[in-house]
mmCIF file of N, CA and C in Angstrom:
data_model
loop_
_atom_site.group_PDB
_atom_site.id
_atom_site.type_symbol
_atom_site.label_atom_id
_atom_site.label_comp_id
_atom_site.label_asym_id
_atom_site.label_seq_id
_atom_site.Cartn_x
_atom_site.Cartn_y
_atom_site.Cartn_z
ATOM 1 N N UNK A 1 6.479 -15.236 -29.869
ATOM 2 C CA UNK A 1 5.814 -15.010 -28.596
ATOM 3 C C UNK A 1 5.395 -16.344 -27.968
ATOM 4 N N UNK A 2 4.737 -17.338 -29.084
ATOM 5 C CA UNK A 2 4.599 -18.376 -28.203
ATOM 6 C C UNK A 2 5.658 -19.154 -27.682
ATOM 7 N N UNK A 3 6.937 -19.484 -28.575
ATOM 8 C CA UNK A 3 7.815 -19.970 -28.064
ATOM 9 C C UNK A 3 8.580 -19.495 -26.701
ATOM 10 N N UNK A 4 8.489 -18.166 -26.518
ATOM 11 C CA UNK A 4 8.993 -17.466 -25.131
ATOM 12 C C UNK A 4 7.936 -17.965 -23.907
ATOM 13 N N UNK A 5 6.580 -17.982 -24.642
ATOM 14 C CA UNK A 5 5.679 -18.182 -22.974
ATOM 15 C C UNK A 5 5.014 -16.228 -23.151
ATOM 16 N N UNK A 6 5.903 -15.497 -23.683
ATOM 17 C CA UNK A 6 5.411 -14.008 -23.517
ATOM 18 C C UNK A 6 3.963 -13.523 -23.820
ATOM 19 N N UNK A 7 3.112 -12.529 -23.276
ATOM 20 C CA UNK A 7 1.792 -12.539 -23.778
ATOM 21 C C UNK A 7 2.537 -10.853 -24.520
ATOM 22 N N UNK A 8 1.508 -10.965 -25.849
ATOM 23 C CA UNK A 8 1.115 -9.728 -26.312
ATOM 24 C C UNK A 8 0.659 -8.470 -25.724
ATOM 25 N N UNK A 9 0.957 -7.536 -26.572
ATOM 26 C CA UNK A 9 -0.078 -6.315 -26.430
ATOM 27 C C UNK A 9 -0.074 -6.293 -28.319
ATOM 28 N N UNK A 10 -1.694 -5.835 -28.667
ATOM 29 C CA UNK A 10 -2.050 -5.550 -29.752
ATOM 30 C C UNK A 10 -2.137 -3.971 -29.677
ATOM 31 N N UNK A 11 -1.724 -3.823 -30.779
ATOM 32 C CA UNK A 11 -1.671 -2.169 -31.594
ATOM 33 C C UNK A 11 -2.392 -2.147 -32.331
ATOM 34 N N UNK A 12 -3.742 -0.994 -31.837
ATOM 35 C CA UNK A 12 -4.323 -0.709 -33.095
ATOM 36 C C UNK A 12 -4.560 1.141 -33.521
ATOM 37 N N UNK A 13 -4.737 1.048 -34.654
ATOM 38 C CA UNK A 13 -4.933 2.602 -35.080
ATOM 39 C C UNK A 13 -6.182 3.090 -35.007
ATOM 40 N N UNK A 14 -6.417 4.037 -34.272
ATOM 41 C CA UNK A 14 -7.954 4.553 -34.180
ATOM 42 C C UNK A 14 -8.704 5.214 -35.672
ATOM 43 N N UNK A 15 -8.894 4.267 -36.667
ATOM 44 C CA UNK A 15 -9.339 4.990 -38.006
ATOM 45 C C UNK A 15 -10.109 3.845 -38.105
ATOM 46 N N UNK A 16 -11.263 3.869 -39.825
ATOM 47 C CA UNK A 16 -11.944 2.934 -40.443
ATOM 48 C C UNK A 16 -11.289 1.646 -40.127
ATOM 49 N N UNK A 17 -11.911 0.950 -40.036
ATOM 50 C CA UNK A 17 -11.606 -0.912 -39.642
ATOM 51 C C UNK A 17 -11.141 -1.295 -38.574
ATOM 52 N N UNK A 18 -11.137 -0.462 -37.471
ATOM 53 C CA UNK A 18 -9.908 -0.708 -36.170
ATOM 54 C C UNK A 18 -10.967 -1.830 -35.827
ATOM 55 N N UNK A 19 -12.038 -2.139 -35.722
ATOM 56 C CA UNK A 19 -12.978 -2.889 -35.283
ATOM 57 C C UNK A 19 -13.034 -4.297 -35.522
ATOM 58 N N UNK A 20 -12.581 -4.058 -37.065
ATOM 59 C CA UNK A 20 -12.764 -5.838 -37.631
ATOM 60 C C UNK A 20 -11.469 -6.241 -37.438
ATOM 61 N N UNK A 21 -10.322 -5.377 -37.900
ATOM 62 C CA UNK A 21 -8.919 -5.283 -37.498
ATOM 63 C C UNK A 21 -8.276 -5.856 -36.331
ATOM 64 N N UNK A 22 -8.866 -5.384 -35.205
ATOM 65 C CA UNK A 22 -8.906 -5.445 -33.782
ATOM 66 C C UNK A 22 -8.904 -6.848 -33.424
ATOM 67 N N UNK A 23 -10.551 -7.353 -33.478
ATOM 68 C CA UNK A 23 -11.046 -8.403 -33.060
ATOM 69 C C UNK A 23 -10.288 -9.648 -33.825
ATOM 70 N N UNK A 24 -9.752 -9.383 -34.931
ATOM 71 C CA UNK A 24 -9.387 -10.643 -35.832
ATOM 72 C C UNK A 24 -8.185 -10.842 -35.096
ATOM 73 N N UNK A 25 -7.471 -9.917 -35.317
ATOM 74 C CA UNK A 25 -5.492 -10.124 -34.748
ATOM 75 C C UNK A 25 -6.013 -10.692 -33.304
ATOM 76 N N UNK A 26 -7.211 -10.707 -32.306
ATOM 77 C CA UNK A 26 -7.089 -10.620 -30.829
ATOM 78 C C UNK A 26 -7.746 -12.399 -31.166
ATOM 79 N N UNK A 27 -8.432 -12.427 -31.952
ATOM 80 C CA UNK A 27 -8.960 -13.881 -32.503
ATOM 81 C C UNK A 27 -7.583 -15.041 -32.666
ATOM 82 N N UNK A 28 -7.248 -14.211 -33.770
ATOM 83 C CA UNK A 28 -5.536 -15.036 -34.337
ATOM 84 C C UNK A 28 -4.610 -15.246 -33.244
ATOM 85 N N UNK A 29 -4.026 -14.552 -32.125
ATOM 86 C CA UNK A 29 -3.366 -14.513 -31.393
ATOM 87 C C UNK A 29 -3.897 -15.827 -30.477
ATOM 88 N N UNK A 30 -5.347 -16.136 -29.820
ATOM 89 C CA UNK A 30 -5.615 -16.804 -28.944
ATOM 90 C C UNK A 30 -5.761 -17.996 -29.190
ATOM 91 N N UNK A 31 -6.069 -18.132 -31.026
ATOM 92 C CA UNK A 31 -6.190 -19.246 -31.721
ATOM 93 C C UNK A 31 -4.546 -19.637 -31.668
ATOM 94 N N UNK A 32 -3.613 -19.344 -31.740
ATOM 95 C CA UNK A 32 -1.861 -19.778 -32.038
ATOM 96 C C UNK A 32 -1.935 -20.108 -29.820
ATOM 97 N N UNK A 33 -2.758 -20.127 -29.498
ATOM 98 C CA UNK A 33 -2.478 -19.947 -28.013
ATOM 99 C C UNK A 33 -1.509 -19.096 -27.348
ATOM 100 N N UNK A 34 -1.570 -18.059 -27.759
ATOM 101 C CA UNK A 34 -0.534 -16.741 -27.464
ATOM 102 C C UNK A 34 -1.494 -15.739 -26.005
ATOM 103 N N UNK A 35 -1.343 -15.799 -24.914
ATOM 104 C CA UNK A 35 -1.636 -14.699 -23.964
ATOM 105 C C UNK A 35 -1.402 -13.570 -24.846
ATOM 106 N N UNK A 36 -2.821 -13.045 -24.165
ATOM 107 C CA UNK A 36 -3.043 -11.332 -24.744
ATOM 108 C C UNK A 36 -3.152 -10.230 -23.271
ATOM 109 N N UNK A 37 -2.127 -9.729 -23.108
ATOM 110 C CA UNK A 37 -2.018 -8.910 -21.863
ATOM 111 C C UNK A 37 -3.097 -7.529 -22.033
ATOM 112 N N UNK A 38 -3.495 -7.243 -23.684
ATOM 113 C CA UNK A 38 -4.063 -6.135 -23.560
ATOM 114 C C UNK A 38 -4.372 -5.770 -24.736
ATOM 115 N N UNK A 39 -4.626 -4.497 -25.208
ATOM 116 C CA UNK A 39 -4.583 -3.595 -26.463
ATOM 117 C C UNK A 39 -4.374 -2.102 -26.135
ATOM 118 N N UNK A 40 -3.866 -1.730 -27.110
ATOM 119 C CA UNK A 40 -3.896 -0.465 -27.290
ATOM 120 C C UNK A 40 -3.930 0.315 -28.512
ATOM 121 N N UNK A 41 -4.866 1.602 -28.012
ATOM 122 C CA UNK A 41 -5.460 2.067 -29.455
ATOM 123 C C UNK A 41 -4.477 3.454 -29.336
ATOM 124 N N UNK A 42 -4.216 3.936 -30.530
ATOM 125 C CA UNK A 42 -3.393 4.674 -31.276
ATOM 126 C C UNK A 42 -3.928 5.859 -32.068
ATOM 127 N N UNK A 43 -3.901 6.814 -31.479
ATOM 128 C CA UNK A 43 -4.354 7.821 -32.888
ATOM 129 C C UNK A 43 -5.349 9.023 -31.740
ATOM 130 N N UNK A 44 -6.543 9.373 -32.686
ATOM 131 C CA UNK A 44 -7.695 10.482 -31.834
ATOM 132 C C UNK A 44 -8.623 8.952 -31.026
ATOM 133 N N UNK A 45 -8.941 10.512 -30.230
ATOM 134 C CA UNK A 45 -9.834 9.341 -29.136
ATOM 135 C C UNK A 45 -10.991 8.971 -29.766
ATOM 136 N N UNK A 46 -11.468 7.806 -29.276
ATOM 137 C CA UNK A 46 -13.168 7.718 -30.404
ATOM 138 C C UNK A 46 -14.026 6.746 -29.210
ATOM 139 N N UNK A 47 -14.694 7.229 -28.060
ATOM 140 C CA UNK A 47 -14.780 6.345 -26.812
ATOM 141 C C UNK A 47 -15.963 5.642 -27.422
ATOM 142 N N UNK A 48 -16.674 5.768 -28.616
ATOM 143 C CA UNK A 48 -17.662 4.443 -29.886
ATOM 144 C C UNK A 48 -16.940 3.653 -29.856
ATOM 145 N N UNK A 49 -15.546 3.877 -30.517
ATOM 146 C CA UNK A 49 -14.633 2.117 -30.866
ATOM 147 C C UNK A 49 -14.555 1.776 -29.806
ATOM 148 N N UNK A 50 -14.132 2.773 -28.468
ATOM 149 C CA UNK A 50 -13.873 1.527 -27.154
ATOM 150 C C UNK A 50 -14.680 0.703 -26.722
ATOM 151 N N UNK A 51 -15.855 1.282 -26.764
ATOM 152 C CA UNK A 51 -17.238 0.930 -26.185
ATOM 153 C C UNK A 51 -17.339 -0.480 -26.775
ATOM 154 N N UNK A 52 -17.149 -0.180 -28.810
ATOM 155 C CA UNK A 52 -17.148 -1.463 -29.269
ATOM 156 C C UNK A 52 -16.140 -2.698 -29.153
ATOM 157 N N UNK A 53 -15.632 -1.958 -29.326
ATOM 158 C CA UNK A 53 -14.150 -3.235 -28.488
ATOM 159 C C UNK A 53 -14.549 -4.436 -27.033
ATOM 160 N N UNK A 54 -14.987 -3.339 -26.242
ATOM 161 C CA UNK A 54 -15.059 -3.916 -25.041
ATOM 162 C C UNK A 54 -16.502 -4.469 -25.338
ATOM 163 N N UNK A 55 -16.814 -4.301 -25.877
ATOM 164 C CA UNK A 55 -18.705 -5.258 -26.397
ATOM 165 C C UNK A 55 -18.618 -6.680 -26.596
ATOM 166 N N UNK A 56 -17.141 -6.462 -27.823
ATOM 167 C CA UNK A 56 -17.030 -7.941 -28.006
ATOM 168 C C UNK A 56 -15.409 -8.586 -27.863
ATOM 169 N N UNK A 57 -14.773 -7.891 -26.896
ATOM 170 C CA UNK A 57 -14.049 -8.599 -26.392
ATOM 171 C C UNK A 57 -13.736 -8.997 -24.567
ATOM 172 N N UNK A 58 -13.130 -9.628 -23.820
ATOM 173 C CA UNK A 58 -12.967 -9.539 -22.623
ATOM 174 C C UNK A 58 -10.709 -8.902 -22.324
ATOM 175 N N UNK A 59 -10.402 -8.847 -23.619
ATOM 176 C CA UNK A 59 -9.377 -8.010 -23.495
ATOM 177 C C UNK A 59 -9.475 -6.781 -23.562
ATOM 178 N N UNK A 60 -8.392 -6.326 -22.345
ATOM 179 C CA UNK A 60 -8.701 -4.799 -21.968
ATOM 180 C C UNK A 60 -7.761 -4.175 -22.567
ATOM 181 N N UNK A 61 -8.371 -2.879 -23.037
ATOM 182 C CA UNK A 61 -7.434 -1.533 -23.553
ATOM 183 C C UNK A 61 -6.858 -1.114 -22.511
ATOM 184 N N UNK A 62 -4.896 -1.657 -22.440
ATOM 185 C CA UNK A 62 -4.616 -1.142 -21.639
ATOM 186 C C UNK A 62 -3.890 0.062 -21.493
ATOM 187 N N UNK A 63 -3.836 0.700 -22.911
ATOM 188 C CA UNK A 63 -3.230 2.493 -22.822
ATOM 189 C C UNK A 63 -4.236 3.097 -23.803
ATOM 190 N N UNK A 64 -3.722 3.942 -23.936
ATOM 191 C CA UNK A 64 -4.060 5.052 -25.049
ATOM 192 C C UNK A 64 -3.220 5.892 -25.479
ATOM 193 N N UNK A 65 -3.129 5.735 -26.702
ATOM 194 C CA UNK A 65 -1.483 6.795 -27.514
ATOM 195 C C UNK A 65 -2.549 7.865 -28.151
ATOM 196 N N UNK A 66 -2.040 8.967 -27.884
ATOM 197 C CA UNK A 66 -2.811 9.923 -28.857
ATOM 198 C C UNK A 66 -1.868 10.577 -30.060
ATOM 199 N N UNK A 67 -2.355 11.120 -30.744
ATOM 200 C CA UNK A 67 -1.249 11.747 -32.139
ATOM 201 C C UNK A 67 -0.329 12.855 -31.571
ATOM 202 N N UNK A 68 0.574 12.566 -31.137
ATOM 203 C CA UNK A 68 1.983 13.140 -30.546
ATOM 204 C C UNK A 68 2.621 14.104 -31.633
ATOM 205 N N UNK A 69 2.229 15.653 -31.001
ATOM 206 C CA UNK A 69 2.971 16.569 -31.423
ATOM 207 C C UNK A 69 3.894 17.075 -31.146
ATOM 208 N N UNK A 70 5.451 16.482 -31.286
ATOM 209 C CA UNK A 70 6.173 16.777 -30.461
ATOM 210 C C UNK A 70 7.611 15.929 -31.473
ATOM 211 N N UNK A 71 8.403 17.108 -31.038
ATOM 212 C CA UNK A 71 10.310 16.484 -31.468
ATOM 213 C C UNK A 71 9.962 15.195 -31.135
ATOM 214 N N UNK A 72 10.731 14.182 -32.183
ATOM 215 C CA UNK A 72 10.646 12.691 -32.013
ATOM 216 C C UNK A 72 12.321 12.299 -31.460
ATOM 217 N N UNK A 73 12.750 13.113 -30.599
ATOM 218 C CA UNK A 73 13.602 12.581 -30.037
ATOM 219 C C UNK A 73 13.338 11.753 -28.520
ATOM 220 N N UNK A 74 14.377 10.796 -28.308
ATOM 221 C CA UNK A 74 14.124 9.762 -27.452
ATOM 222 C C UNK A 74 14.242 10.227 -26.017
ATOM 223 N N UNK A 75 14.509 10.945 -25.597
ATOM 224 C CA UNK A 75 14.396 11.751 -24.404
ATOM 225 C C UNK A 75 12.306 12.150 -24.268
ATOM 226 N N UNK A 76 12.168 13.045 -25.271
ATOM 227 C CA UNK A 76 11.024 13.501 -24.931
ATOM 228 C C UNK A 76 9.960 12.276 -25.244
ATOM 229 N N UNK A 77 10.327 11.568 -25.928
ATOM 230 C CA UNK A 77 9.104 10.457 -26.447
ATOM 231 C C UNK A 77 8.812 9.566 -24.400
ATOM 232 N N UNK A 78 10.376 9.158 -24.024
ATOM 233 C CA UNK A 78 10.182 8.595 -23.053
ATOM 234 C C UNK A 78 9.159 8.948 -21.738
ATOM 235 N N UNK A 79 9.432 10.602 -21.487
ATOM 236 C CA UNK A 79 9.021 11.188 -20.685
ATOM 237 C C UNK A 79 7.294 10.837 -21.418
ATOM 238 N N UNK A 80 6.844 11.199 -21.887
ATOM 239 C CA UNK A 80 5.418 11.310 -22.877
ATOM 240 C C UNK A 80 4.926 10.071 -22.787
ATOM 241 N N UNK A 81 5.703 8.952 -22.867
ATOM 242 C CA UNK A 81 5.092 7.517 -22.822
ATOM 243 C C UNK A 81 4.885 6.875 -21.241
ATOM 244 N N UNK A 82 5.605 7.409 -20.385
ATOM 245 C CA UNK A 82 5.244 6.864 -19.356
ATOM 246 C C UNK A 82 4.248 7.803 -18.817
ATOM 247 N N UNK A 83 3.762 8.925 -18.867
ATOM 248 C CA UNK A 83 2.379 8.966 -18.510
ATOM 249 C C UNK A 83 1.267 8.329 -19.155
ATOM 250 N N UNK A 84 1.617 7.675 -20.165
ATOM 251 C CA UNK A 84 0.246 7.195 -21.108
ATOM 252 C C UNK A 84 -0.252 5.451 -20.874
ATOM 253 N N UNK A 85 1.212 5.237 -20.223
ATOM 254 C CA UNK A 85 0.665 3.377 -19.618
ATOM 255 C C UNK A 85 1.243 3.420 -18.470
ATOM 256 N N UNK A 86 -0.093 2.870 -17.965
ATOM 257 C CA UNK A 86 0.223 2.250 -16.710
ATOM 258 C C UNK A 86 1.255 1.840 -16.098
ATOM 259 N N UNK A 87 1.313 2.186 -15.084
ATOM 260 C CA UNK A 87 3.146 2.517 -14.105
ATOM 261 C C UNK A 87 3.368 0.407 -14.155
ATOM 262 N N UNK A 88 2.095 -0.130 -13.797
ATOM 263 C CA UNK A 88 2.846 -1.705 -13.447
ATOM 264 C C UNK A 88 2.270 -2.167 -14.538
ATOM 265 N N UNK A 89 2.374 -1.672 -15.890
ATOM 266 C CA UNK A 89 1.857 -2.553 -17.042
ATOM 267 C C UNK A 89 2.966 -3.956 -17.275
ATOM 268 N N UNK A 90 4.266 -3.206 -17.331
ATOM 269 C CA UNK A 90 5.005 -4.610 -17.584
ATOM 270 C C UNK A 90 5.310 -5.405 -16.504
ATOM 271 N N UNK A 91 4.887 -5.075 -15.346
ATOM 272 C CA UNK A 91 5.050 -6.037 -14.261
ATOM 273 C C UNK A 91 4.073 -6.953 -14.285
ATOM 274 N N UNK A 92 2.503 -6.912 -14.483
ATOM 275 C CA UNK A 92 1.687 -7.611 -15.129
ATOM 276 C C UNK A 92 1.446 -8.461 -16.056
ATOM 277 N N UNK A 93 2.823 -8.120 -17.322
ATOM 278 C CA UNK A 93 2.372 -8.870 -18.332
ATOM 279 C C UNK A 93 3.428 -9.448 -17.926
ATOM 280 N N UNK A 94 4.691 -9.574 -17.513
ATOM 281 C CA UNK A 94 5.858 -10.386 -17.443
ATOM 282 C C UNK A 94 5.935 -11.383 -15.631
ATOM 283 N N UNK A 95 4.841 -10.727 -14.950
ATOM 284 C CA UNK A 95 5.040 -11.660 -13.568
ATOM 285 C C UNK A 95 3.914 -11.595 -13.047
ATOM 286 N N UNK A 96 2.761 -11.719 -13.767
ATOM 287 C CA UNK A 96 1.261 -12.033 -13.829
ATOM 288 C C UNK A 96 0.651 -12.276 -15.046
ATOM 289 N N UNK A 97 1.461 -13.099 -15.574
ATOM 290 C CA UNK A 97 1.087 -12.966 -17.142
ATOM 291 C C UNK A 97 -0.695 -13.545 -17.133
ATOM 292 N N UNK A 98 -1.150 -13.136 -18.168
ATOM 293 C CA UNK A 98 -2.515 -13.528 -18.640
ATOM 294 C C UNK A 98 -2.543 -15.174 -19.537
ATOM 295 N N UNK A 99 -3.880 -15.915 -19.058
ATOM 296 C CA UNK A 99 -3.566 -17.107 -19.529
ATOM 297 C C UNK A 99 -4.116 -17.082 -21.103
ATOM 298 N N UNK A 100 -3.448 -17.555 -21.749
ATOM 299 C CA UNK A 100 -4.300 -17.703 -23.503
ATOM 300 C C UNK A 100 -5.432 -18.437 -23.159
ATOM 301 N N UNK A 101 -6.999 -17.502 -24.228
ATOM 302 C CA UNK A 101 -8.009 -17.866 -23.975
ATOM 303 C C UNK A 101 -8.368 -19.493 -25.098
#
């Protein structure tokens, strides 16, 4: 990523440790000087972790995946994922990229 110039998105799982988990990888990333376009949390909703997230970070959660019950074929996953991020997410991270903190 750094060699491209590309900024991240971090993945995290909404269970025990997403917190220390979270903040470290979003730590590590800015320390290698890597742009962080965002995060996204994965799993049941828990609007405590967001709250905490956004307490102690200034990177924003920019989707939300919830636990997908559904045929894992690539037709239906597609349809399912573009309601869940933002219509100009990759226009943002690829032609407004975010500067490494």
């Amino acid at each position: 990523a750094r060699q491209l110039a590309w900024p991240v998105l971090v993945v995290a799982a909404t269970h025990l440790g997403t917190i220390n988990h979270t903040l470290l990888t979003l730590e590590s990333v800015a320390a290698a000087g890597i742009p962080v376009a965002g995060f996204v949390l994965c799993g049941r909703e828990d609007k405590g972790l967001e709250q905490s997230l956004a307490s102690h970070t200034r990177v924003p959660c920019v989707a939300r995946v919830p636990v997908l019950e559904m045929e894992a074929d690539a037709a239906t996953f597609s349809r399912t994922a573009a309601g869940l991020f933002p219509a100009d997410l990759i226009e943002r991270i690829f032609l407004n990229p975010p500067r490494a903190s």
